[in-house]
Amino acid sequence: MLASGIYSVFRRQSTRIRPRVLCQTVGYTTSSALPTVNIVEVGPRDGLQNEKGAAIPVELKVELINRLVKAGNTTVEAGSFVSPKWIPQMAGTADVLKRMEHIPGVQYPVLVPNKKGLEDLIGLLDTNSSNPPLTDEIAIFTAATDEFTRANLNCTIKESLERLRGVTKMALDRGLRIRGYVSVVIACPYAGRTDYKKVREVTQELIQMGCYEVSLGDTVGQGRPHEVGEMLEEVKKAVSVEKLAGHFHDTYGTGVSNVLTALQHGVRTIDSSVGGLGGCPYSPGATGNVATEDVLYALQESGYHVRGSVANAIDLEKMVDIGWWISEQLGRENASRVGRAIKARRQRDEVKLKAKL
């Protein structure tokens, strides 16, 4: 289905089930009758890992995470236990976990690429006992093409899965929750169009290893709504949709449309990044993740309720503020269309107010 078709469906949905808006700032209903959408805020990890230039200070990462949680996010990726040699911006994740606030009920997953990374995390947890713990969840990752895993992990898909089996067993024995990622589920920068059957097979293996959920990533952002739908239908032949999440980049401007398509197909967890931060270091030309602000705005007054901790929602206005703040701190443009529009509206309102005085 094309994007225009998706929006027409949502228009009909909102006509049939138009929820009452609690307030203009947040704009979500708490009605339990509506399907709940969970947002995984990936800005502090996937969003920052590809930033160029000087190393991002630990204090800035800590502040970003704390602000995101105060805005209502209940799952925030806190970093990655990967070698700084390969991903320099993820250096200091252990210090981030130690210094940031830990709010009960909020998940702070960290990416663990291999057994060494998990051992480093477990060592940190052993020497920093706390309640709630610094984190109780890891994320692991692989891809749906051998070409991408060779570029990213220097191995084949089969070899990457074999390595991950040892990681997942160790994590489960430790009582950690495990979330999986599959990259390039629509297209690969090295292999072209992805075989959706391979996406299904890899996803199924991750679930069998013990992942409670697998996030399907359109890493290069080339995916179109009809392709996302076709991919999901193939994966659902072997994996329950309740165990699937969507992770969309906005390279071609289809990020939000792809989110809506995933929701139509039963997916209820969406990864997004404040200010549209992000980009894969192993995917040439890929721009940032779909912006959290854009996803929140698209779902306002819709047939879905976005879960959060501020008035049972995520505060869009606060997220816009965070998007502009972190973009300025990094010296980059704010990639959120909604963030730019709301800032322009605020500036226009200020001019009108001054004119009345």
mmCIF file of C-alpha atoms in Angstrom:
data_model
loop_
_atom_site.group_PDB
_atom_site.id
_atom_site.type_symbol
_atom_site.label_atom_id
_atom_site.label_comp_id
_atom_site.label_asym_id
_atom_site.label_seq_id
_atom_site.Cartn_x
_atom_site.Cartn_y
_atom_site.Cartn_z
ATOM 1 C CA MET A 1 0.000 0.000 0.000
ATOM 2 C CA LEU A 2 1.316 3.454 -0.910
ATOM 3 C CA ALA A 3 1.791 6.195 1.656
ATOM 4 C CA SER A 4 -1.328 8.046 0.524
ATOM 5 C CA GLY A 5 -3.313 4.865 1.069
ATOM 6 C CA ILE A 6 -1.920 4.493 4.555
ATOM 7 C CA TYR A 7 -2.925 8.001 5.568
ATOM 8 C CA SER A 8 -6.407 7.534 4.141
ATOM 9 C CA VAL A 9 -6.791 4.417 6.282
ATOM 10 C CA PHE A 10 -5.705 6.360 9.349
ATOM 11 C CA ARG A 11 -8.144 9.128 8.511
ATOM 12 C CA ARG A 12 -10.967 6.597 8.393
ATOM 13 C CA GLN A 13 -9.717 5.037 11.632
ATOM 14 C CA SER A 14 -9.696 8.331 13.462
ATOM 15 C CA THR A 15 -13.216 9.073 12.206
ATOM 16 C CA ARG A 16 -14.497 5.804 13.639
ATOM 17 C CA ILE A 17 -12.504 5.890 16.896
ATOM 18 C CA ARG A 18 -11.503 9.456 17.559
ATOM 19 C CA PRO A 19 -10.035 9.582 21.073
ATOM 20 C CA ARG A 20 -10.407 12.525 23.396
ATOM 21 C CA VAL A 21 -7.222 14.604 23.608
ATOM 22 C CA LEU A 22 -6.008 15.092 27.155
ATOM 23 C CA CYS A 23 -4.039 18.251 26.441
ATOM 24 C CA GLN A 24 -2.449 20.035 23.538
ATOM 25 C CA THR A 25 1.096 19.367 24.723
ATOM 26 C CA VAL A 26 0.895 15.605 24.914
ATOM 27 C CA GLY A 27 -2.150 14.852 22.800
ATOM 28 C CA TYR A 28 -2.707 11.191 23.708
ATOM 29 C CA THR A 29 -5.644 9.406 25.220
ATOM 30 C CA THR A 30 -5.235 6.984 28.118
ATOM 31 C CA SER A 31 -8.066 4.838 26.858
ATOM 32 C CA SER A 32 -7.260 1.194 27.480
ATOM 33 C CA ALA A 33 -9.429 0.322 24.480
ATOM 34 C CA LEU A 34 -6.794 1.586 22.055
ATOM 35 C CA PRO A 35 -3.830 -0.521 20.922
ATOM 36 C CA THR A 36 -0.699 0.543 22.820
ATOM 37 C CA VAL A 37 2.456 1.487 20.935
ATOM 38 C CA ASN A 38 5.812 1.239 22.703
ATOM 39 C CA ILE A 39 8.635 3.554 21.665
ATOM 40 C CA VAL A 40 12.239 2.429 22.064
ATOM 41 C CA GLU A 41 14.273 5.641 22.113
ATOM 42 C CA VAL A 42 17.558 4.802 20.404
ATOM 43 C CA GLY A 43 19.058 8.294 20.237
ATOM 44 C CA PRO A 44 21.739 7.863 22.935
ATOM 45 C CA ARG A 45 23.108 4.726 21.237
ATOM 46 C CA ASP A 46 22.141 4.270 17.608
ATOM 47 C CA GLY A 47 21.697 8.005 17.269
ATOM 48 C CA LEU A 48 25.122 9.020 18.574
ATOM 49 C CA GLN A 49 27.300 6.148 17.388
ATOM 50 C CA ASN A 50 27.902 7.595 13.924
ATOM 51 C CA GLU A 51 28.539 11.210 14.913
ATOM 52 C CA LYS A 52 31.740 12.549 13.388
ATOM 53 C CA GLY A 53 34.321 14.760 15.030
ATOM 54 C CA ALA A 54 35.361 14.949 18.657
ATOM 55 C CA ALA A 55 34.297 12.332 21.160
ATOM 56 C CA ILE A 56 30.951 13.101 22.777
ATOM 57 C CA PRO A 57 31.474 13.695 26.517
ATOM 58 C CA VAL A 58 30.007 11.216 28.976
ATOM 59 C CA GLU A 59 28.252 14.086 30.742
ATOM 60 C CA LEU A 60 26.364 14.998 27.567
ATOM 61 C CA LYS A 61 25.219 11.415 27.048
ATOM 62 C CA VAL A 62 24.062 11.232 30.654
ATOM 63 C CA GLU A 63 22.127 14.475 30.322
ATOM 64 C CA LEU A 64 20.483 13.287 27.120
ATOM 65 C CA ILE A 65 19.276 10.063 28.725
ATOM 66 C CA ASN A 66 17.991 11.841 31.827
ATOM 67 C CA ARG A 67 16.074 14.381 29.732
ATOM 68 C CA LEU A 68 14.525 11.663 27.569
ATOM 69 C CA VAL A 69 13.257 9.786 30.618
ATOM 70 C CA LYS A 70 11.809 12.979 32.133
ATOM 71 C CA ALA A 71 9.930 13.522 28.871
ATOM 72 C CA GLY A 72 8.159 10.202 29.393
ATOM 73 C CA ASN A 73 10.273 7.638 27.538
ATOM 74 C CA THR A 74 10.228 4.278 29.304
ATOM 75 C CA THR A 75 12.827 2.461 27.164
ATOM 76 C CA VAL A 76 16.042 4.320 26.327
ATOM 77 C CA GLU A 77 19.110 2.703 24.777
ATOM 78 C CA ALA A 78 21.966 3.779 27.030
ATOM 79 C CA GLY A 79 25.011 2.811 24.966
ATOM 80 C CA SER A 80 27.063 -0.061 23.648
ATOM 81 C CA PHE A 81 29.806 -2.309 25.016
ATOM 82 C CA VAL A 82 31.710 -2.318 21.759
ATOM 83 C CA SER A 83 35.388 -1.629 21.169
ATOM 84 C CA PRO A 84 36.028 2.143 20.968
ATOM 85 C CA LYS A 85 38.431 1.301 18.166
ATOM 86 C CA TRP A 86 35.475 0.457 15.926
ATOM 87 C CA ILE A 87 32.778 2.768 17.325
ATOM 88 C CA PRO A 88 34.597 5.632 19.102
ATOM 89 C CA GLN A 89 31.432 7.487 20.143
ATOM 90 C CA MET A 90 30.341 4.547 22.301
ATOM 91 C CA ALA A 91 33.400 4.837 24.546
ATOM 92 C CA GLY A 92 32.459 5.481 28.164
ATOM 93 C CA THR A 93 29.199 3.501 28.231
ATOM 94 C CA ALA A 94 30.142 2.016 31.612
ATOM 95 C CA ASP A 95 30.561 5.525 33.024
ATOM 96 C CA VAL A 96 27.262 6.594 31.487
ATOM 97 C CA LEU A 97 25.447 3.749 33.237
ATOM 98 C CA LYS A 98 27.081 4.633 36.555
ATOM 99 C CA ARG A 99 26.374 8.363 36.394
ATOM 100 C CA MET A 100 22.883 8.609 34.901
ATOM 101 C CA GLU A 101 19.681 8.537 36.943
ATOM 102 C CA HIS A 102 17.968 5.157 37.221
ATOM 103 C CA ILE A 103 14.201 5.424 37.402
ATOM 104 C CA PRO A 104 12.211 2.326 38.436
ATOM 105 C CA GLY A 105 10.097 1.033 35.576
ATOM 106 C CA VAL A 106 12.415 2.403 32.884
ATOM 107 C CA GLN A 107 14.490 0.043 30.727
ATOM 108 C CA TYR A 108 18.043 1.043 29.806
ATOM 109 C CA PRO A 109 19.222 -1.612 27.305
ATOM 110 C CA VAL A 110 22.800 -1.649 26.061
ATOM 111 C CA LEU A 111 24.097 -3.163 22.848
ATOM 112 C CA VAL A 112 26.468 -6.098 23.310
ATOM 113 C CA PRO A 113 28.192 -7.182 20.079
ATOM 114 C CA ASN A 114 29.975 -10.278 21.356
ATOM 115 C CA LYS A 115 31.003 -12.345 24.380
ATOM 116 C CA LYS A 116 33.735 -9.882 25.354
ATOM 117 C CA GLY A 117 31.213 -7.060 25.490
ATOM 118 C CA LEU A 118 28.896 -9.111 27.684
ATOM 119 C CA GLU A 119 31.744 -10.031 30.005
ATOM 120 C CA ASP A 120 32.578 -6.333 30.367
ATOM 121 C CA LEU A 121 28.951 -5.568 31.224
ATOM 122 C CA ILE A 122 28.693 -8.391 33.748
ATOM 123 C CA GLY A 123 31.922 -7.215 35.373
ATOM 124 C CA LEU A 124 30.423 -3.746 35.691
ATOM 125 C CA LEU A 125 27.207 -5.108 37.226
ATOM 126 C CA ASP A 126 29.164 -7.250 39.677
ATOM 127 C CA THR A 127 31.130 -4.255 40.978
ATOM 128 C CA ASN A 128 28.207 -1.800 40.976
ATOM 129 C CA SER A 129 25.306 -3.511 42.697
ATOM 130 C CA SER A 130 22.228 -1.277 42.872
ATOM 131 C CA ASN A 131 18.443 -1.365 42.987
ATOM 132 C CA PRO A 132 17.273 -0.841 40.327
ATOM 133 C CA PRO A 133 20.350 -2.282 38.588
ATOM 134 C CA LEU A 134 22.429 -0.215 36.178
ATOM 135 C CA THR A 135 20.698 -2.220 33.441
ATOM 136 C CA ASP A 136 18.982 -5.587 33.140
ATOM 137 C CA GLU A 137 18.716 -5.776 29.369
ATOM 138 C CA ILE A 138 21.066 -6.259 26.449
ATOM 139 C CA ALA A 139 20.606 -6.050 22.703
ATOM 140 C CA ILE A 140 22.361 -8.293 20.206
ATOM 141 C CA PHE A 141 22.524 -7.877 16.456
ATOM 142 C CA THR A 142 23.073 -9.556 13.151
ATOM 143 C CA ALA A 143 21.868 -8.961 9.592
ATOM 144 C CA ALA A 144 19.872 -10.546 6.802
ATOM 145 C CA THR A 145 22.689 -10.658 4.211
ATOM 146 C CA ASP A 146 26.127 -12.202 4.350
ATOM 147 C CA GLU A 147 27.561 -9.150 2.625
ATOM 148 C CA PHE A 148 26.447 -6.865 5.452
ATOM 149 C CA THR A 149 27.595 -9.176 8.244
ATOM 150 C CA ARG A 150 31.001 -9.448 6.583
ATOM 151 C CA ALA A 151 31.299 -5.651 6.452
ATOM 152 C CA ASN A 152 29.926 -5.194 9.972
ATOM 153 C CA LEU A 153 31.098 -8.307 11.835
ATOM 154 C CA ASN A 154 33.708 -9.854 9.536
ATOM 155 C CA CYS A 155 31.765 -13.113 9.301
ATOM 156 C CA THR A 156 28.767 -14.746 7.628
ATOM 157 C CA ILE A 157 25.221 -14.771 8.985
ATOM 158 C CA LYS A 158 25.660 -18.391 10.098
ATOM 159 C CA GLU A 159 28.889 -17.570 11.902
ATOM 160 C CA SER A 160 27.361 -14.519 13.594
ATOM 161 C CA LEU A 161 24.442 -16.593 14.882
ATOM 162 C CA GLU A 162 26.812 -19.218 16.247
ATOM 163 C CA ARG A 163 28.682 -16.520 18.165
ATOM 164 C CA LEU A 164 25.442 -15.075 19.503
ATOM 165 C CA ARG A 165 24.297 -18.403 20.925
ATOM 166 C CA GLY A 166 27.078 -18.262 23.490
ATOM 167 C CA VAL A 167 26.230 -14.657 24.295
ATOM 168 C CA THR A 168 22.525 -15.319 24.771
ATOM 169 C CA LYS A 169 23.125 -18.365 26.974
ATOM 170 C CA MET A 170 25.447 -16.395 29.233
ATOM 171 C CA ALA A 171 22.999 -13.473 29.388
ATOM 172 C CA LEU A 172 20.005 -15.687 30.174
ATOM 173 C CA ASP A 173 21.971 -17.488 32.877
ATOM 174 C CA ARG A 174 22.656 -14.065 34.353
ATOM 175 C CA GLY A 175 18.940 -13.172 34.267
ATOM 176 C CA LEU A 176 19.279 -10.469 31.614
ATOM 177 C CA ARG A 177 16.556 -9.720 29.111
ATOM 178 C CA ILE A 178 17.659 -9.961 25.480
ATOM 179 C CA ARG A 179 16.432 -7.973 22.502
ATOM 180 C CA GLY A 180 17.571 -8.790 18.986
ATOM 181 C CA TYR A 181 18.287 -6.636 15.952
ATOM 182 C CA VAL A 182 18.273 -7.718 12.323
ATOM 183 C CA SER A 183 19.792 -5.176 9.945
ATOM 184 C CA VAL A 184 19.073 -4.563 6.236
ATOM 185 C CA VAL A 185 15.675 -6.263 6.216
ATOM 186 C CA ILE A 186 14.568 -4.448 3.032
ATOM 187 C CA ALA A 187 17.747 -3.600 1.147
ATOM 188 C CA CYS A 188 21.488 -3.984 1.681
ATOM 189 C CA PRO A 189 24.099 -1.418 0.557
ATOM 190 C CA TYR A 190 26.309 -4.276 -0.637
ATOM 191 C CA ALA A 191 23.875 -6.942 -1.875
ATOM 192 C CA GLY A 192 20.871 -4.981 -3.113
ATOM 193 C CA ARG A 193 17.336 -6.158 -2.379
ATOM 194 C CA THR A 194 17.086 -8.458 0.644
ATOM 195 C CA ASP A 195 15.488 -11.891 0.527
ATOM 196 C CA TYR A 196 12.613 -11.667 3.017
ATOM 197 C CA LYS A 197 12.797 -15.409 3.621
ATOM 198 C CA LYS A 198 16.275 -14.854 5.036
ATOM 199 C CA VAL A 199 14.871 -12.135 7.316
ATOM 200 C CA ARG A 200 12.309 -14.656 8.549
ATOM 201 C CA GLU A 201 14.924 -17.354 9.153
ATOM 202 C CA VAL A 202 17.305 -15.060 11.045
ATOM 203 C CA THR A 203 14.505 -13.579 13.146
ATOM 204 C CA GLN A 204 13.238 -17.034 14.046
ATOM 205 C CA GLU A 205 16.707 -18.113 15.165
ATOM 206 C CA LEU A 206 17.069 -15.069 17.421
ATOM 207 C CA ILE A 207 13.710 -15.791 19.049
ATOM 208 C CA GLN A 208 14.707 -19.424 19.577
ATOM 209 C CA MET A 209 17.928 -18.259 21.245
ATOM 210 C CA GLY A 210 15.896 -16.389 23.856
ATOM 211 C CA CYS A 211 15.265 -12.887 22.507
ATOM 212 C CA TYR A 212 11.956 -11.621 23.842
ATOM 213 C CA GLU A 213 11.663 -9.305 20.829
ATOM 214 C CA VAL A 214 13.429 -8.750 17.507
ATOM 215 C CA SER A 215 13.685 -5.321 15.893
ATOM 216 C CA LEU A 216 13.637 -5.411 12.091
ATOM 217 C CA GLY A 217 15.842 -2.654 10.690
ATOM 218 C CA ASP A 218 15.550 -0.855 7.371
ATOM 219 C CA THR A 219 19.155 0.157 7.880
ATOM 220 C CA VAL A 220 19.644 2.104 4.649
ATOM 221 C CA GLY A 221 16.194 3.698 4.742
ATOM 222 C CA GLN A 222 15.260 2.624 1.217
ATOM 223 C CA GLY A 223 12.166 0.735 2.293
ATOM 224 C CA ARG A 224 8.746 1.735 0.995
ATOM 225 C CA PRO A 225 5.466 0.932 2.755
ATOM 226 C CA HIS A 226 4.466 -1.891 0.422
ATOM 227 C CA GLU A 227 7.890 -3.504 0.850
ATOM 228 C CA VAL A 228 7.693 -3.238 4.625
ATOM 229 C CA GLY A 229 4.300 -4.930 4.501
ATOM 230 C CA GLU A 230 5.581 -7.738 2.289
ATOM 231 C CA MET A 231 8.582 -8.287 4.552
ATOM 232 C CA LEU A 232 6.447 -8.410 7.696
ATOM 233 C CA GLU A 233 3.991 -10.854 6.161
ATOM 234 C CA GLU A 234 6.874 -13.194 5.364
ATOM 235 C CA VAL A 235 8.398 -12.938 8.851
ATOM 236 C CA LYS A 236 5.019 -13.497 10.510
ATOM 237 C CA LYS A 237 4.850 -16.938 8.910
ATOM 238 C CA ALA A 238 7.314 -18.118 11.558
ATOM 239 C CA VAL A 239 7.333 -15.485 14.310
ATOM 240 C CA SER A 240 4.437 -14.027 16.284
ATOM 241 C CA VAL A 241 3.969 -10.355 15.464
ATOM 242 C CA GLU A 242 3.902 -9.599 19.201
ATOM 243 C CA LYS A 243 7.622 -10.386 19.216
ATOM 244 C CA LEU A 244 8.481 -7.992 16.368
ATOM 245 C CA ALA A 245 9.525 -4.341 16.392
ATOM 246 C CA GLY A 246 10.170 -1.880 13.583
ATOM 247 C CA HIS A 247 13.361 0.143 13.119
ATOM 248 C CA PHE A 248 13.198 2.558 10.187
ATOM 249 C CA HIS A 249 15.670 5.076 8.829
ATOM 250 C CA ASP A 250 14.357 8.107 6.990
ATOM 251 C CA THR A 251 16.837 8.355 4.115
ATOM 252 C CA TYR A 252 14.122 8.601 1.448
ATOM 253 C CA GLY A 253 11.500 10.280 3.630
ATOM 254 C CA THR A 254 9.388 7.156 4.123
ATOM 255 C CA GLY A 255 10.186 6.568 7.792
ATOM 256 C CA VAL A 256 6.823 7.618 9.219
ATOM 257 C CA SER A 257 4.883 5.904 6.436
ATOM 258 C CA ASN A 258 6.781 2.714 7.175
ATOM 259 C CA VAL A 259 5.991 3.059 10.881
ATOM 260 C CA LEU A 260 2.283 3.323 10.075
ATOM 261 C CA THR A 261 2.519 0.298 7.802
ATOM 262 C CA ALA A 262 4.204 -1.749 10.536
ATOM 263 C CA LEU A 263 1.447 -0.789 12.974
ATOM 264 C CA GLN A 264 -1.203 -1.822 10.466
ATOM 265 C CA HIS A 265 0.458 -5.226 10.252
ATOM 266 C CA GLY A 266 0.281 -5.676 14.037
ATOM 267 C CA VAL A 267 3.710 -4.453 15.167
ATOM 268 C CA ARG A 268 3.413 -2.566 18.443
ATOM 269 C CA THR A 269 7.014 -1.525 19.205
ATOM 270 C CA ILE A 270 8.801 1.155 17.186
ATOM 271 C CA ASP A 271 12.429 2.293 17.464
ATOM 272 C CA SER A 272 12.985 6.005 16.919
ATOM 273 C CA SER A 273 15.569 8.658 17.659
ATOM 274 C CA VAL A 274 15.081 12.147 19.064
ATOM 275 C CA GLY A 275 15.926 14.804 16.499
ATOM 276 C CA GLY A 276 16.360 12.066 13.884
ATOM 277 C CA LEU A 277 19.853 11.343 15.209
ATOM 278 C CA GLY A 278 21.678 8.428 13.695
ATOM 279 C CA GLY A 279 23.028 6.615 10.697
ATOM 280 C CA CYS A 280 24.778 3.287 10.362
ATOM 281 C CA PRO A 281 28.601 3.489 10.172
ATOM 282 C CA TYR A 282 28.629 0.393 7.941
ATOM 283 C CA SER A 283 25.863 1.575 5.602
ATOM 284 C CA PRO A 284 27.218 4.233 3.213
ATOM 285 C CA GLY A 285 24.809 7.102 2.638
ATOM 286 C CA ALA A 286 22.238 6.123 5.252
ATOM 287 C CA THR A 287 20.819 9.060 7.184
ATOM 288 C CA GLY A 288 19.300 9.073 10.627
ATOM 289 C CA ASN A 289 16.581 7.070 12.276
ATOM 290 C CA VAL A 290 13.010 8.189 11.938
ATOM 291 C CA ALA A 291 12.599 11.051 14.425
ATOM 292 C CA THR A 292 10.725 10.320 17.641
ATOM 293 C CA GLU A 293 8.970 13.674 17.365
ATOM 294 C CA ASP A 294 7.689 12.781 13.886
ATOM 295 C CA VAL A 295 6.347 9.432 15.082
ATOM 296 C CA LEU A 296 4.641 10.987 18.103
ATOM 297 C CA TYR A 297 2.975 13.654 15.987
ATOM 298 C CA ALA A 298 1.808 11.108 13.397
ATOM 299 C CA LEU A 299 0.091 9.076 16.116
ATOM 300 C CA GLN A 300 -1.625 11.963 17.905
ATOM 301 C CA GLU A 301 -5.415 11.564 17.922
ATOM 302 C CA SER A 302 -5.080 8.298 15.993
ATOM 303 C CA GLY A 303 -6.345 4.825 16.710
ATOM 304 C CA TYR A 304 -3.264 4.125 18.833
ATOM 305 C CA HIS A 305 -2.034 5.122 22.263
ATOM 306 C CA VAL A 306 1.702 5.727 22.763
ATOM 307 C CA ARG A 307 2.825 4.497 26.171
ATOM 308 C CA GLY A 308 4.829 6.848 28.360
ATOM 309 C CA SER A 309 5.312 8.035 31.927
ATOM 310 C CA VAL A 310 4.248 11.700 31.618
ATOM 311 C CA ALA A 311 0.453 11.745 31.953
ATOM 312 C CA ASN A 312 0.629 8.167 30.653
ATOM 313 C CA ALA A 313 2.327 9.375 27.473
ATOM 314 C CA ILE A 314 5.501 10.873 26.017
ATOM 315 C CA ASP A 315 5.435 14.684 25.990
ATOM 316 C CA LEU A 316 5.880 15.832 22.401
ATOM 317 C CA GLU A 317 6.762 19.421 23.306
ATOM 318 C CA LYS A 318 9.502 18.247 25.662
ATOM 319 C CA MET A 319 10.836 15.914 22.986
ATOM 320 C CA VAL A 320 11.002 18.824 20.553
ATOM 321 C CA ASP A 321 13.024 20.774 23.118
ATOM 322 C CA ILE A 322 15.401 17.825 23.563
ATOM 323 C CA GLY A 323 15.779 17.406 19.808
ATOM 324 C CA TRP A 324 16.850 21.017 19.379
ATOM 325 C CA TRP A 325 19.085 20.954 22.443
ATOM 326 C CA ILE A 326 21.045 17.836 21.446
ATOM 327 C CA SER A 327 21.301 18.973 17.808
ATOM 328 C CA GLU A 328 22.819 22.262 18.939
ATOM 329 C CA GLN A 329 25.178 20.484 21.325
ATOM 330 C CA LEU A 330 26.413 18.304 18.463
ATOM 331 C CA GLY A 331 26.572 21.150 15.955
ATOM 332 C CA ARG A 332 24.234 19.384 13.555
ATOM 333 C CA GLU A 333 20.904 20.154 11.886
ATOM 334 C CA ASN A 334 17.734 18.957 13.550
ATOM 335 C CA ALA A 335 16.430 16.246 11.204
ATOM 336 C CA SER A 336 12.940 16.144 12.714
ATOM 337 C CA ARG A 337 10.372 17.741 10.429
ATOM 338 C CA VAL A 338 7.961 18.096 13.327
ATOM 339 C CA GLY A 339 10.675 19.607 15.506
ATOM 340 C CA ARG A 340 11.388 22.246 12.871
ATOM 341 C CA ALA A 341 7.693 22.978 12.343
ATOM 342 C CA ILE A 342 6.930 23.357 16.041
ATOM 343 C CA LYS A 343 9.917 25.650 16.522
ATOM 344 C CA ALA A 344 8.701 27.804 13.635
ATOM 345 C CA ARG A 345 5.227 27.895 15.163
ATOM 346 C CA ARG A 346 6.659 28.953 18.523
ATOM 347 C CA GLN A 347 8.664 31.736 16.886
ATOM 348 C CA ARG A 348 5.601 32.932 14.996
ATOM 349 C CA ASP A 349 3.531 32.937 18.198
ATOM 350 C CA GLU A 350 6.228 34.943 19.981
ATOM 351 C CA VAL A 351 6.172 37.562 17.216
ATOM 352 C CA LYS A 352 2.377 37.817 17.447
ATOM 353 C CA LEU A 353 2.523 38.136 21.217
ATOM 354 C CA LYS A 354 5.138 40.898 21.067
ATOM 355 C CA ALA A 355 3.061 42.732 18.493
ATOM 356 C CA LYS A 356 0.108 42.809 20.912
ATOM 357 C CA LEU A 357 2.167 44.253 23.764
#
